Amino acid sequence: MQIPFSEPWITEAEVQAASDVVRSGWLSQGKKVEEFERCFTQYVGVTDAVAMFNGTVALHAILLGLGISAGDEVIVPSLTFISTVTSVIHAQATPIFADIDDHTLCLDPQDVAAKITPRTAAVMTMHYGGQPYALDNLVQLCRRKGLAFIEDAAEAHGAHWQGEMAGSFGDAAMFSFTPTKNITCGEGGMVTTGDSALAERLRLLRSHGVDRPY
């Protein structure tokens, strides 16, 4: 059954934009992707944005780029989409589940603090339903403990916390562009970060270590 929309879901402008890319003969990591990265950087208010193939790949790349691996623990929400957890497993680290806040369904900073051990390397929050929560508290906690802070902002395009954009708080954040998200490319993900050295590592991870067009 086709769902009726008051406005066309895909407009002629979007059809034309997709056609232009196909006709350009450059279907992957071309100028349009670079333009999208630049625009997303400005929108979120960070120094770098790195396009990825999807959100799960983006989370995995963030963990690898931060050097998180076997023996490390990453605190994650007990209520989240599965890739928040499987990305940690793909990096050979151990996910540690923390409770969520009853009202926001997002990570509870107090329980996060209780779950920190000497093996904890990072905290990964997820903005449930696109709603950020307690990001300032989580950032401060991670800084005190020397932990990386990662935002799973898959659904949080355009969301704010205390006047700052989601995706600008952590060492890195992931956005998703699958068809159910606020912005869709059909598929895709984006990492935002204020760490240009991390962004460079992510670009190398994305392209098998190649730093120029293949």
PDB file of N, CA, C and O in Angstrom, residues 58-114:
ATOM      1  N   ALA A  58      30.132   3.575  10.525  1.00  0.00           N
ATOM      2  CA  ALA A  58      30.641   4.805  11.124  1.00  0.00           C
ATOM      3  C   ALA A  58      30.997   4.596  12.595  1.00  0.00           C
ATOM      4  O   ALA A  58      32.063   5.042  13.056  1.00  0.00           O
ATOM      5  N   LEU A  59      30.130   3.927  13.348  1.00  0.00           N
ATOM      6  CA  LEU A  59      30.429   3.666  14.765  1.00  0.00           C
ATOM      7  C   LEU A  59      31.662   2.784  14.914  1.00  0.00           C
ATOM      8  O   LEU A  59      32.520   3.032  15.770  1.00  0.00           O
ATOM      9  N   HIS A  60      31.751   1.743  14.096  1.00  0.00           N
ATOM     10  CA  HIS A  60      32.909   0.854  14.150  1.00  0.00           C
ATOM     11  C   HIS A  60      34.188   1.623  13.840  1.00  0.00           C
ATOM     12  O   HIS A  60      35.215   1.481  14.527  1.00  0.00           O
ATOM     13  N   ALA A  61      34.129   2.491  12.823  1.00  0.00           N
ATOM     14  CA  ALA A  61      35.310   3.284  12.449  1.00  0.00           C
ATOM     15  C   ALA A  61      35.710   4.234  13.570  1.00  0.00           C
ATOM     16  O   ALA A  61      36.911   4.426  13.834  1.00  0.00           O
ATOM     17  N   ILE A  62      34.737   4.834  14.241  1.00  0.00           N
ATOM     18  CA  ILE A  62      35.047   5.719  15.366  1.00  0.00           C
ATOM     19  C   ILE A  62      35.833   4.962  16.427  1.00  0.00           C
ATOM     20  O   ILE A  62      36.863   5.443  16.926  1.00  0.00           O
ATOM     21  N   LEU A  63      35.358   3.784  16.787  1.00  0.00           N
ATOM     22  CA  LEU A  63      36.027   2.991  17.823  1.00  0.00           C
ATOM     23  C   LEU A  63      37.444   2.627  17.392  1.00  0.00           C
ATOM     24  O   LEU A  63      38.395   2.742  18.182  1.00  0.00           O
ATOM     25  N   LEU A  64      37.613   2.208  16.148  1.00  0.00           N
ATOM     26  CA  LEU A  64      38.950   1.877  15.652  1.00  0.00           C
ATOM     27  C   LEU A  64      39.832   3.122  15.628  1.00  0.00           C
ATOM     28  O   LEU A  64      41.015   3.067  15.998  1.00  0.00           O
ATOM     29  N   GLY A  65      39.261   4.238  15.187  1.00  0.00           N
ATOM     30  CA  GLY A  65      40.028   5.471  15.128  1.00  0.00           C
ATOM     31  C   GLY A  65      40.484   5.964  16.482  1.00  0.00           C
ATOM     32  O   GLY A  65      41.528   6.610  16.605  1.00  0.00           O
ATOM     33  N   LEU A  66      39.717   5.651  17.515  1.00  0.00           N
ATOM     34  CA  LEU A  66      40.077   6.022  18.888  1.00  0.00           C
ATOM     35  C   LEU A  66      41.004   5.000  19.544  1.00  0.00           C
ATOM     36  O   LEU A  66      41.415   5.188  20.690  1.00  0.00           O
ATOM     37  N   GLY A  67      41.308   3.921  18.824  1.00  0.00           N
ATOM     38  CA  GLY A  67      42.225   2.912  19.358  1.00  0.00           C
ATOM     39  C   GLY A  67      41.593   1.957  20.336  1.00  0.00           C
ATOM     40  O   GLY A  67      42.292   1.289  21.108  1.00  0.00           O
ATOM     41  N   ILE A  68      40.271   1.848  20.327  1.00  0.00           N
ATOM     42  CA  ILE A  68      39.567   0.946  21.249  1.00  0.00           C
ATOM     43  C   ILE A  68      39.578  -0.459  20.665  1.00  0.00           C
ATOM     44  O   ILE A  68      39.245  -0.668  19.495  1.00  0.00           O
ATOM     45  N   SER A  69      39.959  -1.434  21.499  1.00  0.00           N
ATOM     46  CA  SER A  69      40.142  -2.792  20.988  1.00  0.00           C
ATOM     47  C   SER A  69      39.948  -3.803  22.115  1.00  0.00           C
ATOM     48  O   SER A  69      39.373  -3.487  23.165  1.00  0.00           O
ATOM     49  N   ALA A  70      40.452  -5.012  21.897  1.00  0.00           N
ATOM     50  CA  ALA A  70      40.293  -6.096  22.858  1.00  0.00           C
ATOM     51  C   ALA A  70      40.839  -5.692  24.225  1.00  0.00           C
ATOM     52  O   ALA A  70      41.905  -5.084  24.320  1.00  0.00           O
ATOM     53  N   GLY A  71      40.088  -6.022  25.263  1.00  0.00           N
ATOM     54  CA  GLY A  71      40.474  -5.672  26.624  1.00  0.00           C
ATOM     55  C   GLY A  71      39.817  -4.401  27.124  1.00  0.00           C
ATOM     56  O   GLY A  71      39.797  -4.135  28.331  1.00  0.00           O
ATOM     57  N   ASP A  72      39.293  -3.594  26.198  1.00  0.00           N
ATOM     58  CA  ASP A  72      38.628  -2.353  26.573  1.00  0.00           C
ATOM     59  C   ASP A  72      37.140  -2.599  26.817  1.00  0.00           C
ATOM     60  O   ASP A  72      36.535  -3.506  26.235  1.00  0.00           O
ATOM     61  N   GLU A  73      36.537  -1.755  27.633  1.00  0.00           N
ATOM     62  CA  GLU A  73      35.094  -1.751  27.853  1.00  0.00           C
ATOM     63  C   GLU A  73      34.516  -0.435  27.347  1.00  0.00           C
ATOM     64  O   GLU A  73      35.141   0.623  27.481  1.00  0.00           O
ATOM     65  N   VAL A  74      33.327  -0.517  26.759  1.00  0.00           N
ATOM     66  CA  VAL A  74      32.607   0.668  26.301  1.00  0.00           C
ATOM     67  C   VAL A  74      31.220   0.640  26.926  1.00  0.00           C
ATOM     68  O   VAL A  74      30.473  -0.328  26.741  1.00  0.00           O
ATOM     69  N   ILE A  75      30.886   1.670  27.679  1.00  0.00           N
ATOM     70  CA  ILE A  75      29.574   1.739  28.324  1.00  0.00           C
ATOM     71  C   ILE A  75      28.552   2.201  27.293  1.00  0.00           C
ATOM     72  O   ILE A  75      28.739   3.212  26.609  1.00  0.00           O
ATOM     73  N   VAL A  76      27.449   1.441  27.178  1.00  0.00           N
ATOM     74  CA  VAL A  76      26.392   1.718  26.201  1.00  0.00           C
ATOM     75  C   VAL A  76      25.041   1.698  26.911  1.00  0.00           C
ATOM     76  O   VAL A  76      24.911   1.144  28.004  1.00  0.00           O
ATOM     77  N   PRO A  77      24.012   2.290  26.294  1.00  0.00           N
ATOM     78  CA  PRO A  77      22.689   2.266  26.921  1.00  0.00           C
ATOM     79  C   PRO A  77      22.076   0.867  26.880  1.00  0.00           C
ATOM     80  O   PRO A  77      22.315   0.092  25.947  1.00  0.00           O
ATOM     81  N   SER A  78      21.248   0.567  27.877  1.00  0.00           N
ATOM     82  CA  SER A  78      20.547  -0.718  27.899  1.00  0.00           C
ATOM     83  C   SER A  78      19.358  -0.719  26.947  1.00  0.00           C
ATOM     84  O   SER A  78      18.811  -1.783  26.636  1.00  0.00           O
ATOM     85  N   LEU A  79      18.935   0.440  26.481  1.00  0.00           N
ATOM     86  CA  LEU A  79      17.887   0.561  25.469  1.00  0.00           C
ATOM     87  C   LEU A  79      18.470   1.318  24.290  1.00  0.00           C
ATOM     88  O   LEU A  79      18.755   2.516  24.386  1.00  0.00           O
ATOM     89  N   THR A  80      18.662   0.623  23.175  1.00  0.00           N
ATOM     90  CA  THR A  80      19.292   1.249  22.011  1.00  0.00           C
ATOM     91  C   THR A  80      19.090   0.360  20.804  1.00  0.00           C
ATOM     92  O   THR A  80      18.618  -0.786  20.923  1.00  0.00           O
ATOM     93  N   PHE A  81      19.437   0.869  19.624  1.00  0.00           N
ATOM     94  CA  PHE A  81      19.458   0.030  18.427  1.00  0.00           C
ATOM     95  C   PHE A  81      20.678  -0.890  18.504  1.00  0.00           C
ATOM     96  O   PHE A  81      21.715  -0.528  19.068  1.00  0.00           O
ATOM     97  N   ILE A  82      20.577  -2.041  17.883  1.00  0.00           N
ATOM     98  CA  ILE A  82      21.572  -3.094  18.064  1.00  0.00           C
ATOM     99  C   ILE A  82      22.980  -2.677  17.647  1.00  0.00           C
ATOM    100  O   ILE A  82      23.985  -3.120  18.241  1.00  0.00           O
ATOM    101  N   SER A  83      23.111  -1.793  16.644  1.00  0.00           N
ATOM    102  CA  SER A  83      24.458  -1.484  16.153  1.00  0.00           C
ATOM    103  C   SER A  83      25.272  -0.672  17.146  1.00  0.00           C
ATOM    104  O   SER A  83      26.500  -0.650  17.061  1.00  0.00           O
ATOM    105  N   THR A  84      24.616   0.011  18.096  1.00  0.00           N
ATOM    106  CA  THR A  84      25.370   0.663  19.166  1.00  0.00           C
ATOM    107  C   THR A  84      26.233  -0.358  19.885  1.00  0.00           C
ATOM    108  O   THR A  84      27.370  -0.075  20.269  1.00  0.00           O
ATOM    109  N   VAL A  85      25.686  -1.553  20.047  1.00  0.00           N
ATOM    110  CA  VAL A  85      26.371  -2.623  20.780  1.00  0.00           C
ATOM    111  C   VAL A  85      27.270  -3.440  19.855  1.00  0.00           C
ATOM    112  O   VAL A  85      28.425  -3.729  20.190  1.00  0.00           O
ATOM    113  N   THR A  86      26.758  -3.813  18.668  1.00  0.00           N
ATOM    114  CA  THR A  86      27.554  -4.674  17.793  1.00  0.00           C
ATOM    115  C   THR A  86      28.805  -3.963  17.285  1.00  0.00           C
ATOM    116  O   THR A  86      29.811  -4.615  17.007  1.00  0.00           O
ATOM    117  N   SER A  87      28.767  -2.639  17.163  1.00  0.00           N
ATOM    118  CA  SER A  87      29.971  -1.920  16.740  1.00  0.00           C
ATOM    119  C   SER A  87      31.092  -2.099  17.755  1.00  0.00           C
ATOM    120  O   SER A  87      32.270  -2.197  17.388  1.00  0.00           O
ATOM    121  N   VAL A  88      30.735  -2.151  19.025  1.00  0.00           N
ATOM    122  CA  VAL A  88      31.728  -2.391  20.087  1.00  0.00           C
ATOM    123  C   VAL A  88      32.295  -3.794  19.955  1.00  0.00           C
ATOM    124  O   VAL A  88      33.512  -4.013  20.066  1.00  0.00           O
ATOM    125  N   ILE A  89      31.415  -4.748  19.684  1.00  0.00           N
ATOM    126  CA  ILE A  89      31.855  -6.137  19.530  1.00  0.00           C
ATOM    127  C   ILE A  89      32.751  -6.283  18.303  1.00  0.00           C
ATOM    128  O   ILE A  89      33.761  -6.998  18.328  1.00  0.00           O
ATOM    129  N   HIS A  90      32.402  -5.601  17.207  1.00  0.00           N
ATOM    130  CA  HIS A  90      33.237  -5.639  16.001  1.00  0.00           C
ATOM    131  C   HIS A  90      34.648  -5.111  16.285  1.00  0.00           C
ATOM    132  O   HIS A  90      35.620  -5.561  15.665  1.00  0.00           O
ATOM    133  N   ALA A  91      34.755  -4.161  17.208  1.00  0.00           N
ATOM    134  CA  ALA A  91      36.072  -3.635  17.581  1.00  0.00           C
ATOM    135  C   ALA A  91      36.783  -4.523  18.597  1.00  0.00           C
ATOM    136  O   ALA A  91      37.866  -4.175  19.063  1.00  0.00           O
ATOM    137  N   GLN A  92      36.168  -5.668  18.940  1.00  0.00           N
ATOM    138  CA  GLN A  92      36.701  -6.654  19.878  1.00  0.00           C
ATOM    139  C   GLN A  92      36.747  -6.124  21.322  1.00  0.00           C
ATOM    140  O   GLN A  92      37.458  -6.681  22.157  1.00  0.00           O
ATOM    141  N   ALA A  93      36.004  -5.051  21.580  1.00  0.00           N
ATOM    142  CA  ALA A  93      35.873  -4.552  22.942  1.00  0.00           C
ATOM    143  C   ALA A  93      34.617  -5.152  23.569  1.00  0.00           C
ATOM    144  O   ALA A  93      33.862  -5.883  22.919  1.00  0.00           O
ATOM    145  N   THR A  94      34.384  -4.832  24.843  1.00  0.00           N
ATOM    146  CA  THR A  94      33.259  -5.405  25.577  1.00  0.00           C
ATOM    147  C   THR A  94      32.224  -4.323  25.885  1.00  0.00           C
ATOM    148  O   THR A  94      32.543  -3.324  26.537  1.00  0.00           O
ATOM    149  N   PRO A  95      30.965  -4.509  25.426  1.00  0.00           N
ATOM    150  CA  PRO A  95      29.922  -3.544  25.777  1.00  0.00           C
ATOM    151  C   PRO A  95      29.457  -3.758  27.215  1.00  0.00           C
ATOM    152  O   PRO A  95      29.238  -4.887  27.644  1.00  0.00           O
ATOM    153  N   ILE A  96      29.336  -2.664  27.947  1.00  0.00           N
ATOM    154  CA  ILE A  96      28.840  -2.703  29.322  1.00  0.00           C
ATOM    155  C   ILE A  96      27.552  -1.887  29.360  1.00  0.00           C
ATOM    156  O   ILE A  96      27.549  -0.689  29.053  1.00  0.00           O
ATOM    157  N   PHE A  97      26.458  -2.522  29.759  1.00  0.00           N
ATOM    158  CA  PHE A  97      25.155  -1.871  29.702  1.00  0.00           C
ATOM    159  C   PHE A  97      24.900  -1.032  30.947  1.00  0.00           C
ATOM    160  O   PHE A  97      25.057  -1.505  32.073  1.00  0.00           O
ATOM    161  N   ALA A  98      24.502   0.212  30.726  1.00  0.00           N
ATOM    162  CA  ALA A  98      24.102   1.113  31.809  1.00  0.00           C
ATOM    163  C   ALA A  98      22.611   1.404  31.674  1.00  0.00           C
ATOM    164  O   ALA A  98      22.042   1.338  30.576  1.00  0.00           O
ATOM    165  N   ASP A  99      21.989   1.747  32.782  1.00  0.00           N
ATOM    166  CA  ASP A  99      20.561   2.030  32.793  1.00  0.00           C
ATOM    167  C   ASP A  99      20.254   3.329  32.048  1.00  0.00           C
ATOM    168  O   ASP A  99      21.128   4.175  31.837  1.00  0.00           O
ATOM    169  N   ILE A 100      18.982   3.471  31.698  1.00  0.00           N
ATOM    170  CA  ILE A 100      18.506   4.676  31.048  1.00  0.00           C
ATOM    171  C   ILE A 100      17.655   5.487  32.014  1.00  0.00           C
ATOM    172  O   ILE A 100      17.169   4.975  33.026  1.00  0.00           O
ATOM    173  N   ASP A 101      17.514   6.759  31.703  1.00  0.00           N
ATOM    174  CA  ASP A 101      16.639   7.638  32.470  1.00  0.00           C
ATOM    175  C   ASP A 101      15.183   7.281  32.171  1.00  0.00           C
ATOM    176  O   ASP A 101      14.802   7.100  31.013  1.00  0.00           O
ATOM    177  N   ASP A 102      14.344   7.201  33.199  1.00  0.00           N
ATOM    178  CA  ASP A 102      12.958   6.760  33.030  1.00  0.00           C
ATOM    179  C   ASP A 102      12.147   7.681  32.130  1.00  0.00           C
ATOM    180  O   ASP A 102      11.222   7.236  31.443  1.00  0.00           O
ATOM    181  N   HIS A 103      12.465   8.964  32.136  1.00  0.00           N
ATOM    182  CA  HIS A 103      11.642   9.938  31.426  1.00  0.00           C
ATOM    183  C   HIS A 103      12.125  10.176  30.000  1.00  0.00           C
ATOM    184  O   HIS A 103      11.307  10.378  29.097  1.00  0.00           O
ATOM    185  N   THR A 104      13.428  10.154  29.774  1.00  0.00           N
ATOM    186  CA  THR A 104      13.960  10.454  28.439  1.00  0.00           C
ATOM    187  C   THR A 104      14.313   9.208  27.642  1.00  0.00           C
ATOM    188  O   THR A 104      14.474   9.281  26.425  1.00  0.00           O
ATOM    189  N   LEU A 105      14.484   8.080  28.316  1.00  0.00           N
ATOM    190  CA  LEU A 105      14.918   6.815  27.708  1.00  0.00           C
ATOM    191  C   LEU A 105      16.345   6.891  27.175  1.00  0.00           C
ATOM    192  O   LEU A 105      16.759   6.052  26.380  1.00  0.00           O
ATOM    193  N   CYS A 106      17.090   7.904  27.622  1.00  0.00           N
ATOM    194  CA  CYS A 106      18.492   8.046  27.249  1.00  0.00           C
ATOM    195  C   CYS A 106      19.391   7.646  28.421  1.00  0.00           C
ATOM    196  O   CYS A 106      18.923   7.462  29.548  1.00  0.00           O
ATOM    197  N   LEU A 107      20.674   7.545  28.160  1.00  0.00           N
ATOM    198  CA  LEU A 107      21.644   7.065  29.131  1.00  0.00           C
ATOM    199  C   LEU A 107      21.608   7.896  30.420  1.00  0.00           C
ATOM    200  O   LEU A 107      21.595   9.125  30.376  1.00  0.00           O
ATOM    201  N   ASP A 108      21.601   7.205  31.556  1.00  0.00           N
ATOM    202  CA  ASP A 108      21.570   7.840  32.875  1.00  0.00           C
ATOM    203  C   ASP A 108      23.003   8.086  33.348  1.00  0.00           C
ATOM    204  O   ASP A 108      23.741   7.139  33.608  1.00  0.00           O
ATOM    205  N   PRO A 109      23.429   9.351  33.481  1.00  0.00           N
ATOM    206  CA  PRO A 109      24.816   9.637  33.860  1.00  0.00           C
ATOM    207  C   PRO A 109      25.220   9.025  35.197  1.00  0.00           C
ATOM    208  O   PRO A 109      26.378   8.621  35.368  1.00  0.00           O
ATOM    209  N   GLN A 110      24.293   8.937  36.142  1.00  0.00           N
ATOM    210  CA  GLN A 110      24.633   8.373  37.453  1.00  0.00           C
ATOM    211  C   GLN A 110      24.967   6.893  37.337  1.00  0.00           C
ATOM    212  O   GLN A 110      25.917   6.409  37.974  1.00  0.00           O
ATOM    213  N   ASP A 111      24.196   6.168  36.526  1.00  0.00           N
ATOM    214  CA  ASP A 111      24.505   4.740  36.377  1.00  0.00           C
ATOM    215  C   ASP A 111      25.760   4.538  35.544  1.00  0.00           C
ATOM    216  O   ASP A 111      26.496   3.578  35.772  1.00  0.00           O
ATOM    217  N   VAL A 112      26.007   5.438  34.600  1.00  0.00           N
ATOM    218  CA  VAL A 112      27.261   5.372  33.843  1.00  0.00           C
ATOM    219  C   VAL A 112      28.443   5.468  34.801  1.00  0.00           C
ATOM    220  O   VAL A 112      29.391   4.673  34.733  1.00  0.00           O
ATOM    221  N   ALA A 113      28.389   6.429  35.716  1.00  0.00           N
ATOM    222  CA  ALA A 113      29.484   6.613  36.681  1.00  0.00           C
ATOM    223  C   ALA A 113      29.698   5.354  37.508  1.00  0.00           C
ATOM    224  O   ALA A 113      30.838   4.993  37.823  1.00  0.00           O
ATOM    225  N   ALA A 114      28.603   4.676  37.838  1.00  0.00           N
ATOM    226  CA  ALA A 114      28.700   3.460  38.654  1.00  0.00           C
ATOM    227  C   ALA A 114      29.288   2.285  37.874  1.00  0.00           C
ATOM    228  O   ALA A 114      29.804   1.333  38.472  1.00  0.00           O
TER     229      ALA A 114
END
